[in-house]
XYZ file of C-alpha atoms in Angstrom:
667
model
C -82.655 -1.964 24.685
C -81.898 -5.590 25.597
C -79.152 -5.849 22.957
C -77.549 -2.609 24.108
C -77.626 -3.750 27.738
C -75.890 -7.005 26.809
C -73.277 -5.033 24.850
C -72.615 -2.872 27.947
C -72.144 -5.952 30.146
C -69.669 -7.499 27.707
C -67.563 -4.343 27.662
C -67.550 -4.004 31.456
C -66.696 -7.694 31.918
C -63.688 -7.350 29.636
C -62.437 -4.402 31.653
C -63.067 -5.905 35.085
C -61.103 -9.032 34.233
C -58.041 -6.902 33.526
C -56.084 -5.793 36.555
C -52.726 -4.394 35.480
C -51.925 -0.696 35.115
C -51.315 1.003 31.756
C -48.097 2.942 31.779
C -48.278 6.571 30.701
C -44.677 6.619 29.610
C -44.209 10.059 28.066
C -40.945 9.086 26.374
C -42.640 6.244 24.499
C -45.557 8.465 23.439
C -43.191 11.209 22.300
C -41.242 8.736 20.164
C -44.423 7.542 18.438
C -45.531 11.106 17.716
C -42.237 12.047 16.032
C -42.485 9.257 13.447
C -45.005 9.449 10.586
C -45.961 6.875 7.974
C -48.438 8.651 5.673
C -47.030 9.233 2.164
C -43.545 8.107 3.263
C -41.267 5.412 1.840
C -40.608 4.038 5.334
C -41.517 5.361 8.824
C -39.847 8.789 8.940
C -39.149 11.412 11.594
C -41.428 14.412 11.072
C -38.673 16.940 10.347
C -37.141 14.691 7.678
C -40.221 14.370 5.455
C -40.215 16.112 2.079
C -43.926 16.881 2.427
C -45.420 18.630 5.426
C -47.280 16.281 7.792
C -49.455 17.612 10.612
C -49.796 15.215 13.571
C -52.610 15.256 16.128
C -51.537 12.875 18.875
C -53.450 11.026 21.579
C -52.635 13.701 24.115
C -54.328 16.354 21.956
C -57.415 14.154 21.546
C -57.749 13.694 25.304
C -57.093 17.324 26.215
C -59.755 18.639 23.819
C -62.354 16.206 25.132
C -63.325 15.089 21.602
C -64.694 11.630 20.827
C -64.917 11.423 17.027
C -63.001 12.663 14.002
C -65.539 15.376 13.239
C -64.999 17.119 16.591
C -61.214 16.770 16.346
C -60.967 18.384 12.900
C -63.219 21.325 13.822
C -60.221 23.047 15.403
C -57.831 22.572 12.482
C -56.835 25.322 10.021
C -57.477 24.832 6.289
C -60.193 22.293 7.165
C -63.873 23.211 7.240
C -66.703 21.066 8.553
C -70.445 21.492 8.176
C -73.169 19.232 9.543
C -76.366 17.772 8.172
C -78.865 16.253 10.644
C -79.343 13.200 8.383
C -76.268 12.895 6.143
C -73.742 13.743 8.866
C -70.630 15.877 8.475
C -69.149 17.371 5.313
C -65.445 18.245 5.059
C -63.450 20.507 2.781
C -59.709 21.172 2.596
C -58.063 24.225 1.063
C -61.346 25.097 -0.644
C -61.828 21.624 -2.151
C -64.832 19.578 -1.078
C -64.737 16.213 0.644
C -64.799 14.280 -2.635
C -61.141 15.290 -2.998
C -60.156 14.317 0.547
C -59.253 10.699 1.242
C -59.769 9.347 4.745
C -57.742 6.253 5.639
C -57.523 3.997 8.671
C -54.028 2.513 8.793
C -53.698 3.208 5.077
C -56.978 1.561 3.979
C -59.632 3.872 2.446
C -62.936 4.349 4.261
C -65.828 3.622 1.873
C -69.417 4.804 2.036
C -69.785 8.421 0.975
C -73.037 10.343 1.355
C -73.314 13.355 -0.922
C -69.620 12.840 -1.706
C -68.425 12.885 1.910
C -67.371 10.340 4.495
C -69.208 11.191 7.709
C -66.357 11.918 10.141
C -68.871 11.656 12.999
C -68.993 7.904 12.299
C -65.285 7.476 13.078
C -64.771 7.180 16.866
C -61.362 7.957 18.327
C -61.324 5.499 21.227
C -58.777 3.234 19.482
C -56.837 5.954 17.614
C -53.253 6.719 18.627
C -52.782 9.718 16.326
C -54.074 11.388 13.167
C -51.751 12.412 10.312
C -52.919 15.151 7.906
C -51.263 15.980 4.578
C -52.538 18.877 2.482
C -52.147 18.870 -1.288
C -52.504 16.222 -3.977
C -51.371 12.731 -2.943
C -52.726 10.831 -5.939
C -49.295 9.361 -6.685
C -49.398 7.060 -3.650
C -53.135 6.984 -2.884
C -54.910 7.266 -6.236
C -58.376 8.700 -6.801
C -60.032 11.013 -4.227
C -56.660 12.111 -2.810
C -56.291 15.172 -5.064
C -56.941 17.567 -2.172
C -55.224 15.772 0.673
C -55.126 12.726 2.931
C -56.190 12.113 6.534
C -54.749 8.874 7.926
C -55.887 7.572 11.318
C -53.240 5.444 13.020
C -54.696 2.941 15.472
C -53.134 1.758 18.720
C -50.968 -1.290 18.080
C -48.516 -1.482 20.970
C -48.478 -1.536 24.759
C -45.723 -1.539 27.337
C -47.227 -4.017 29.795
C -48.510 -7.552 29.475
C -52.084 -6.654 30.371
C -53.820 -3.303 30.356
C -57.338 -1.888 30.308
C -59.147 1.440 30.285
C -62.742 2.572 30.793
C -63.928 5.996 29.634
C -67.288 7.701 30.016
C -68.349 11.180 28.895
C -71.656 12.965 29.448
C -72.954 16.214 27.975
C -75.995 18.224 28.985
C -77.310 18.294 25.410
C -78.168 14.587 25.631
C -74.858 13.093 24.456
C -73.567 9.979 26.256
C -70.443 7.936 25.527
C -68.908 4.813 27.043
C -65.779 3.093 25.758
C -63.738 0.172 27.070
C -60.323 -1.059 25.951
C -58.482 -4.231 26.984
C -55.138 -5.498 25.751
C -52.751 -8.427 26.202
C -49.153 -8.769 24.994
C -46.711 -11.653 25.434
C -43.965 -13.412 23.445
C -44.421 -11.415 20.267
C -48.225 -11.567 20.331
C -50.458 -8.568 21.029
C -54.231 -8.613 21.196
C -56.492 -5.622 21.765
C -60.252 -5.191 21.965
C -62.087 -1.859 22.065
C -65.824 -1.218 22.382
C -67.648 2.084 22.114
C -71.261 3.203 22.644
C -72.549 6.694 21.850
C -76.062 8.023 22.358
C -77.302 11.444 21.297
C -80.820 12.360 22.389
C -80.879 16.150 21.826
C -82.801 18.527 24.017
C -86.069 19.798 22.434
C -85.534 22.927 20.350
C -87.813 25.940 20.117
C -90.282 24.196 17.780
C -91.303 21.868 20.681
C -92.705 19.384 18.132
C -91.620 15.889 17.119
C -89.702 17.258 14.125
C -86.551 18.636 15.743
C -83.567 20.318 14.059
C -81.159 17.644 15.336
C -82.174 13.998 15.250
C -81.619 11.329 17.908
C -78.622 9.212 17.037
C -77.184 5.999 18.488
C -73.826 4.392 17.698
C -72.210 1.118 18.660
C -68.725 0.170 17.513
C -66.007 -2.357 18.277
C -62.453 -3.039 17.148
C -60.305 -6.146 17.500
C -56.604 -6.358 16.662
C -54.157 -9.266 16.684
C -50.464 -8.593 16.076
C -47.568 -11.035 15.726
C -43.908 -9.960 15.798
C -41.718 -13.069 15.792
C -38.591 -10.916 15.394
C -37.517 -7.327 14.736
C -37.849 -7.772 10.957
C -41.396 -9.113 10.692
C -44.690 -7.572 11.737
C -48.081 -9.094 10.874
C -51.354 -7.505 11.979
C -55.008 -8.261 11.468
C -57.764 -5.871 12.527
C -61.547 -5.905 12.319
C -63.920 -3.012 12.944
C -67.696 -2.784 13.081
C -69.992 0.221 13.554
C -73.764 0.555 13.548
C -75.638 3.854 13.704
C -79.346 4.656 13.779
C -80.845 8.103 13.171
C -84.512 8.855 13.941
C -86.115 11.580 11.818
C -89.556 12.046 13.362
C -92.236 14.111 11.638
C -94.688 16.527 13.200
C -98.185 15.326 14.069
C -100.740 15.981 11.355
C -104.466 16.434 11.857
C -104.070 16.487 15.672
C -107.813 16.658 16.404
C -109.066 13.674 14.376
C -107.029 10.466 14.118
C -103.607 12.178 14.386
C -100.662 10.691 12.496
C -97.087 11.491 11.451
C -94.557 10.374 8.850
C -91.289 9.073 10.360
C -88.009 8.050 8.737
C -85.399 5.785 10.333
C -81.853 5.490 8.940
C -79.589 2.557 9.761
C -75.905 2.637 8.823
C -73.520 -0.304 9.090
C -69.765 -0.235 8.562
C -67.574 -3.329 8.540
C -63.925 -3.545 7.649
C -61.186 -6.144 7.914
C -57.525 -5.473 7.201
C -54.449 -7.679 7.024
C -51.024 -6.035 7.094
C -47.545 -7.437 6.715
C -44.270 -5.524 7.130
C -41.011 -7.284 6.332
C -37.549 -5.719 6.647
C -34.836 -7.366 4.565
C -31.263 -7.851 5.735
C -30.382 -4.681 3.794
C -33.101 -2.728 5.687
C -35.424 -2.514 2.697
C -39.125 -2.577 3.562
C -41.733 -4.803 1.897
C -45.304 -3.945 2.854
C -48.465 -5.837 1.982
C -51.970 -4.590 2.719
C -55.256 -6.385 2.119
C -58.453 -4.604 3.047
C -62.197 -5.198 2.777
C -64.748 -2.524 3.665
C -68.518 -2.682 3.707
C -70.929 0.224 4.017
C -74.698 -0.208 4.163
C -77.432 2.356 4.652
C -81.112 1.558 4.969
C -83.989 4.022 5.103
C -87.355 2.930 6.482
C -90.383 5.236 6.170
C -93.501 4.728 8.271
C -96.869 6.279 8.910
C -97.190 6.552 12.672
C -100.731 6.336 14.134
C -100.751 8.337 17.375
C -103.923 6.825 18.845
C -102.891 3.203 18.331
C -99.129 3.781 18.697
C -98.483 1.697 15.584
C -96.204 2.114 12.557
C -97.227 1.192 9.028
C -94.523 0.753 6.383
C -95.037 3.115 3.445
C -94.645 1.266 0.121
C -92.367 2.854 -2.453
C -90.566 5.105 0.053
C -87.983 2.620 1.307
C -84.344 2.793 0.241
C -81.382 0.477 0.703
C -77.879 1.121 -0.581
C -74.503 -0.445 0.054
C -70.890 -0.251 -1.046
C -68.058 -2.726 -0.734
C -64.421 -1.969 -1.350
C -61.559 -4.453 -1.721
C -57.974 -3.217 -1.754
C -54.742 -5.115 -2.398
C -51.477 -3.172 -2.144
C -47.834 -4.192 -2.343
C -44.862 -1.826 -1.975
C -41.096 -2.220 -1.922
C -39.144 0.686 -0.421
C -35.475 1.500 0.116
C -34.679 4.473 2.351
C -31.416 3.801 4.143
C -29.896 6.268 6.555
C -26.842 7.998 5.121
C -27.523 6.866 1.558
C -28.163 9.574 -1.082
C -30.707 7.648 -3.172
C -33.927 5.938 -2.088
C -37.055 4.789 -3.849
C -40.447 3.125 -3.569
C -42.359 1.050 -6.128
C -45.847 -0.269 -5.644
C -48.826 -1.997 -7.162
C -52.381 -1.408 -5.984
C -55.790 -2.671 -7.044
C -58.994 -1.165 -5.669
C -62.395 -2.636 -6.532
C -65.689 -1.097 -5.419
C -69.158 -2.558 -5.843
C -72.293 -0.524 -5.100
C -75.892 -1.694 -4.885
C -79.030 0.306 -4.336
C -82.633 0.669 -5.372
C -81.790 4.054 -6.941
C -78.821 2.912 -9.031
C -79.227 2.262 -12.744
C -76.291 1.072 -14.837
C -77.362 0.105 -18.338
C -74.200 -1.987 -18.789
C -74.673 -4.055 -15.637
C -76.290 -7.487 -16.139
C -77.732 -7.266 -12.599
C -80.273 -4.510 -11.844
C -79.476 -1.907 -9.181
C -75.800 -2.791 -9.214
C -72.681 -0.973 -10.438
C -68.957 -1.451 -10.047
C -65.653 0.234 -10.692
C -62.024 -0.873 -10.534
C -58.685 0.961 -10.471
C -55.320 -0.721 -11.021
C -52.407 1.533 -10.124
C -48.676 1.111 -10.657
C -46.562 3.793 -8.997
C -42.917 4.601 -8.400
C -41.089 7.457 -6.747
C -37.428 8.230 -6.179
C -35.633 10.500 -3.727
C -32.161 12.048 -3.955
C -30.283 13.779 -1.131
C -27.487 16.227 -1.879
C -26.004 18.382 0.886
C -28.906 20.529 2.160
C -31.312 19.501 -0.605
C -33.730 16.605 -0.922
C -35.615 16.074 -4.179
C -38.336 13.554 -4.814
C -40.311 12.787 -7.980
C -42.496 10.018 -9.302
C -45.637 9.071 -11.180
C -48.639 6.804 -10.949
C -50.116 4.945 -13.920
C -53.770 4.053 -13.421
C -55.950 1.780 -15.502
C -59.649 2.341 -14.827
C -62.416 -0.087 -15.686
C -64.432 2.633 -17.441
C -62.059 5.469 -18.396
C -58.943 3.854 -19.711
C -55.558 4.977 -18.424
C -54.177 8.052 -16.673
C -50.647 9.162 -15.769
C -50.225 11.314 -12.656
C -46.752 12.847 -12.021
C -45.657 14.638 -8.838
C -42.489 16.254 -7.496
C -41.282 17.584 -4.115
C -38.263 19.601 -3.035
C -36.930 20.263 0.463
C -34.153 22.593 1.543
C -32.591 22.642 5.022
C -30.171 25.494 5.683
C -27.498 25.603 8.348
C -29.775 28.064 10.113
C -33.019 26.846 11.755
C -34.736 27.425 8.415
C -36.505 24.829 6.292
C -38.367 25.131 2.992
C -40.634 22.680 1.162
C -42.092 22.898 -2.347
C -44.418 20.535 -4.184
C -46.020 20.216 -7.599
C -48.492 17.393 -7.977
C -51.170 16.251 -10.379
C -54.344 14.709 -9.037
C -57.359 12.940 -10.421
C -60.727 11.777 -9.162
C -62.852 9.190 -10.903
C -66.613 9.846 -10.778
C -68.311 7.967 -7.975
C -70.913 5.325 -8.660
C -73.628 7.672 -7.411
C -72.507 10.465 -9.736
C -72.630 8.045 -12.645
C -75.739 5.999 -12.032
C -77.948 7.626 -9.373
C -81.630 7.835 -10.336
C -84.187 9.347 -7.956
C -87.390 10.358 -9.678
C -90.722 10.968 -7.971
C -93.231 13.797 -7.589
C -90.779 15.877 -5.507
C -87.401 14.794 -6.939
C -85.730 14.478 -10.308
C -82.081 13.758 -9.535
C -80.080 11.675 -11.987
C -76.487 10.648 -12.545
C -74.537 11.018 -15.743
C -72.831 7.980 -17.247
C -70.851 10.266 -19.584
C -68.972 12.060 -16.808
C -65.219 12.436 -17.204
C -62.723 12.184 -14.321
C -61.689 15.359 -12.546
C -58.100 16.343 -13.316
C -56.258 18.748 -11.052
C -52.909 20.328 -10.355
C -51.693 21.391 -6.927
C -48.829 23.743 -6.062
C -47.694 24.191 -2.480
C -44.832 25.930 -0.694
C -43.955 26.062 2.991
C -41.266 27.902 4.940
C -40.470 26.985 8.568
C -38.291 29.211 10.757
C -37.413 28.286 14.333
C -36.905 31.811 15.608
C -36.176 30.718 19.194
C -35.079 27.242 20.196
C -33.160 27.889 23.385
C -34.367 25.693 26.229
C -36.886 26.048 27.765
C -38.429 28.315 25.076
C -39.366 27.562 21.475
C -40.911 29.936 18.958
C -41.595 28.835 15.379
C -43.061 30.662 12.398
C -44.521 28.640 9.504
C -45.731 30.323 6.316
C -47.348 28.343 3.509
C -49.222 28.946 0.279
C -51.226 26.756 -2.079
C -52.905 26.786 -5.478
C -55.429 24.238 -6.786
C -56.907 24.029 -10.262
C -59.572 21.399 -10.901
C -60.589 20.737 -14.505
C -63.865 19.012 -15.398
C -65.079 19.455 -11.830
C -68.143 17.331 -11.058
C -71.068 19.094 -9.370
C -74.781 18.555 -8.956
C -76.232 21.138 -11.347
C -79.716 22.594 -10.928
C -81.597 22.464 -14.227
C -85.028 23.334 -12.823
C -87.015 23.635 -9.571
C -86.566 19.936 -8.683
C -84.398 18.826 -11.620
C -80.743 18.100 -10.814
C -78.046 16.308 -12.798
C -74.335 15.612 -12.217
C -72.198 17.406 -14.793
C -68.601 18.334 -15.520
C -68.123 22.090 -15.251
C -65.170 23.965 -16.716
C -62.764 24.843 -13.888
C -62.631 25.412 -10.171
C -59.659 27.284 -8.700
C -58.681 27.852 -5.093
C -55.615 29.617 -3.790
C -54.479 30.975 -0.468
C -51.928 31.122 2.274
C -51.437 30.393 5.947
C -49.231 31.853 8.668
C -48.785 29.827 11.852
C -47.132 30.965 15.071
C -46.111 28.340 17.636
C -44.765 29.142 21.099
C -43.928 26.748 23.929
C -42.272 26.971 27.328
C -41.257 23.448 28.292
C -44.430 21.478 28.981
C -46.006 24.369 30.883
C -47.556 26.343 28.044
C -48.135 25.844 24.326
C -49.775 28.456 22.102
C -50.581 28.148 18.404
C -52.283 30.700 16.155
C -53.138 30.382 12.466
C -54.386 32.953 9.987
C -55.566 31.527 6.666
C -56.854 33.296 3.552
C -58.537 31.166 0.897
C -59.682 32.459 -2.484
C -62.417 30.690 -4.477
C -62.958 31.116 -8.206
C -65.361 29.291 -10.529
C -64.662 29.660 -14.248
C -68.199 28.723 -15.351
C -69.229 31.353 -17.915
C -72.823 31.615 -16.668
C -71.862 32.248 -13.024
C -71.990 35.855 -11.888
C -69.084 36.422 -9.484
C -65.929 38.387 -8.862
C -62.512 37.146 -9.972
C -61.735 35.591 -6.578
C -63.865 35.509 -3.444
C -61.594 35.622 -0.399
C -62.429 34.002 2.917
C -60.328 34.431 6.087
C -60.067 31.786 8.816
C -58.454 32.333 12.223
C -57.560 29.480 14.586
C -56.118 29.849 18.099
C -55.273 27.237 20.714
C -53.631 27.515 24.134
C -52.662 24.624 26.382
C -51.353 25.088 29.949
C -50.083 22.206 32.132
C -48.871 22.388 35.714
C -48.268 20.158 38.709
C -46.007 17.839 36.673
C -48.778 17.240 34.178
C -51.505 16.557 36.725
C -53.492 19.645 35.692
C -54.153 20.772 32.149
C -56.262 23.581 30.721
C -57.044 23.769 27.004
C -58.908 26.482 25.101
C -59.324 26.796 21.346
C -61.115 29.183 19.054
C -61.820 29.109 15.332
C -63.395 31.788 13.184
C -64.641 30.399 9.883
C -64.850 33.121 7.262
C -67.581 33.672 4.742
C -68.035 30.767 2.337
C -69.215 30.909 -1.292
C -72.009 28.675 -2.551
C -74.042 28.326 -5.744
C -77.783 28.385 -6.248
C -80.270 28.420 -9.106
C -82.639 31.344 -9.604
C -84.866 31.828 -12.659
C -82.730 29.419 -14.653
C -79.440 31.204 -13.836
C -76.601 29.899 -11.674
C -75.707 32.516 -9.069
C -73.133 32.625 -6.341
C -73.647 33.902 -2.807
C -71.786 34.012 0.502
C -72.584 32.518 3.886
C -71.690 34.670 6.887
C -68.652 34.071 9.089
C -69.059 32.354 12.450
C -67.032 31.527 15.576
C -66.540 28.367 17.626
C -64.995 28.575 21.126
C -64.305 25.513 23.312
C -62.486 24.968 26.596
C -61.697 21.976 28.807
C -59.930 21.232 32.096
C -58.177 17.910 32.766
C -56.870 16.570 36.070
C -55.094 13.260 36.693
C -55.496 11.601 40.115
C -54.356 8.507 41.999
C -50.956 8.294 40.311
C -52.593 9.112 36.966
C -54.877 6.077 37.098
C -57.924 8.373 36.911
C -58.357 11.237 34.440
C -61.199 13.720 34.882
C -62.343 16.070 32.108
C -64.805 18.935 32.242
C -65.465 21.779 29.842
C -67.740 23.771 27.604
C -68.234 23.366 23.852
C -69.588 26.165 21.664
C -69.336 28.760 24.410
C -70.715 31.465 22.094
C -73.875 29.362 21.498
C -73.741 29.586 17.689
C -76.572 27.545 16.142
C -77.536 28.692 12.631
C -76.540 30.984 9.778
C -78.821 32.777 7.368
C -78.166 31.386 3.895
C -79.870 30.968 0.545
C -79.594 27.203 0.207
C -81.751 26.788 -2.860
C -78.990 24.831 -4.559
C -79.554 21.642 -2.600
C -81.880 18.707 -3.118
C -83.584 19.313 0.227
C -84.551 22.979 0.663
C -85.261 24.545 4.048
C -88.063 27.064 3.927
C -86.296 29.259 6.460
C -83.047 29.269 4.414
C -81.102 28.444 7.574
C -77.823 26.532 7.603
C -77.609 24.445 10.769
C -74.185 24.652 12.417
C -74.446 23.279 15.959
C -76.948 22.362 18.665
C -75.692 25.135 20.945
C -73.653 25.628 24.107
C -72.811 22.292 25.744
C -71.319 21.431 29.132
C -69.520 18.111 29.392
C -67.752 15.993 31.952
C -65.786 12.790 31.496
C -63.874 10.222 33.506
C -61.209 7.733 32.414
C -60.108 4.899 34.678
C -56.911 3.009 33.945
C -57.077 -0.345 35.667
């Protein structure tokens, strides 16, 4: 408690020392939102990209009242999120699990996956300017784990005034508390920013009324520092550092309550550190040279205790402790030419990514140091783009040399057509690959209740992705706009890696034959100036597993429906946002009597709403709303395919209906 109190005082002191107002210049924000950087040669206007990029800007983040990446992505079509009380969130995109989705912060991969996923709940949005989402294989530019898509979080790097600061607090009746503080200084080409964030989640007791609750108490502390130097318009050098700590308390129920009562408690501590150094240099010919150096650290420690109720003391349980960590080092250099009015452009790049993992449950027979394993990818990539009249074609390939698997060549191609009418079409064909993770290769967890092992003979996943998109601006006469976007996709993953059940508690990672997903999406967008914006998406995704011993239909189809409406009035002083998402039935696999079977989870709905008002010349922003209005909590499911099996066969979705209120003060 003392450390947290000191952390609070530091954040408040930083804010109180800052006295100048942050400008809410809408023109500046609009300009930033129209330019994207993910998977582009150089920063490119959204309509000019050959691949479709979805942008969630700062305004969207604030209007929805969301505080981390998990909450933000819950409302997005083609993305599905599930939650685990201990492991955190799990993401999937276009029917592919989170192992195939790469999450970046300013282009640097986030390390530290649990059960194959990066916990999006551990990525706060207090310092994020916008989020760029690209569906489909992006292995050409981003290598392994990008065969399903890429999510790139772009941090705040600029400010319009010399000094600015902001304090934000949000409170929810389910026990969630958040406080964040930002302070910035800019002068003579130098910009410095510091952001701090504290989140506490102490959930309300559920119906069990015991110590062992469905959702566990969770506490987060994070901070970000950024220094930027721009001596001229051609040079930009930035250095950022981020740190996050999270603790999760998993308390057990009291045993033998009459005589010397006790309980078994687990405590999980997660630490994330990352440091990045960026350099952008424009030549006299307007070519762009980019250099990125990044170091990430992820550590997770489990401590198990026997808690004596009468004496209020904890005793460490020998043999039940676990410590694991991962460190990633990335070095990337690219040279790009994409000049306005020129028909030919290109990018060439060299990237090296090294990852080292340590843990008490890792066993690599080739490693000279026990409980330690490593992997390294060296990638050389090149891509060219040609413009001819209304057509833009782009193609390229990535050559990868892996420490364990030799080499791989990954080609990709894109095509864009812009007619004289307000009609635009995009097509893509891309290969992807995913190297097995260290856990999938070398994990070893064997005790009386578990027999889960990795497989050092795993082969990389190889995939192909096809995607097409058609955009038609049916109405674009001021003040109205109405746009229809139709898209379709197909994914085929060969040698897919899954955790296979071989017995009641016996699991092993194996390559299965094929995993196919296909589907389509129709999006309708309507806006009337800044007064009203409406967006609706209908998505159908088909899942097919080609394993010969799986009993299933040809394709299992799952519909998703997403709706969002945003109304602003009073020159932007008032804003009302409401969004709804229906997640269709989802296939899963489980083991029964030695056979692999496939079942379906039921569909469910999430409905959120929020109201925002800006006061005192927009220096104060107030938010209030309701999350999970329909109070959806659990689904009935046969989850016997997981390592941890719930006796009730319930899949936990959410902690229930939540009322929240927030205040932001711009000083």
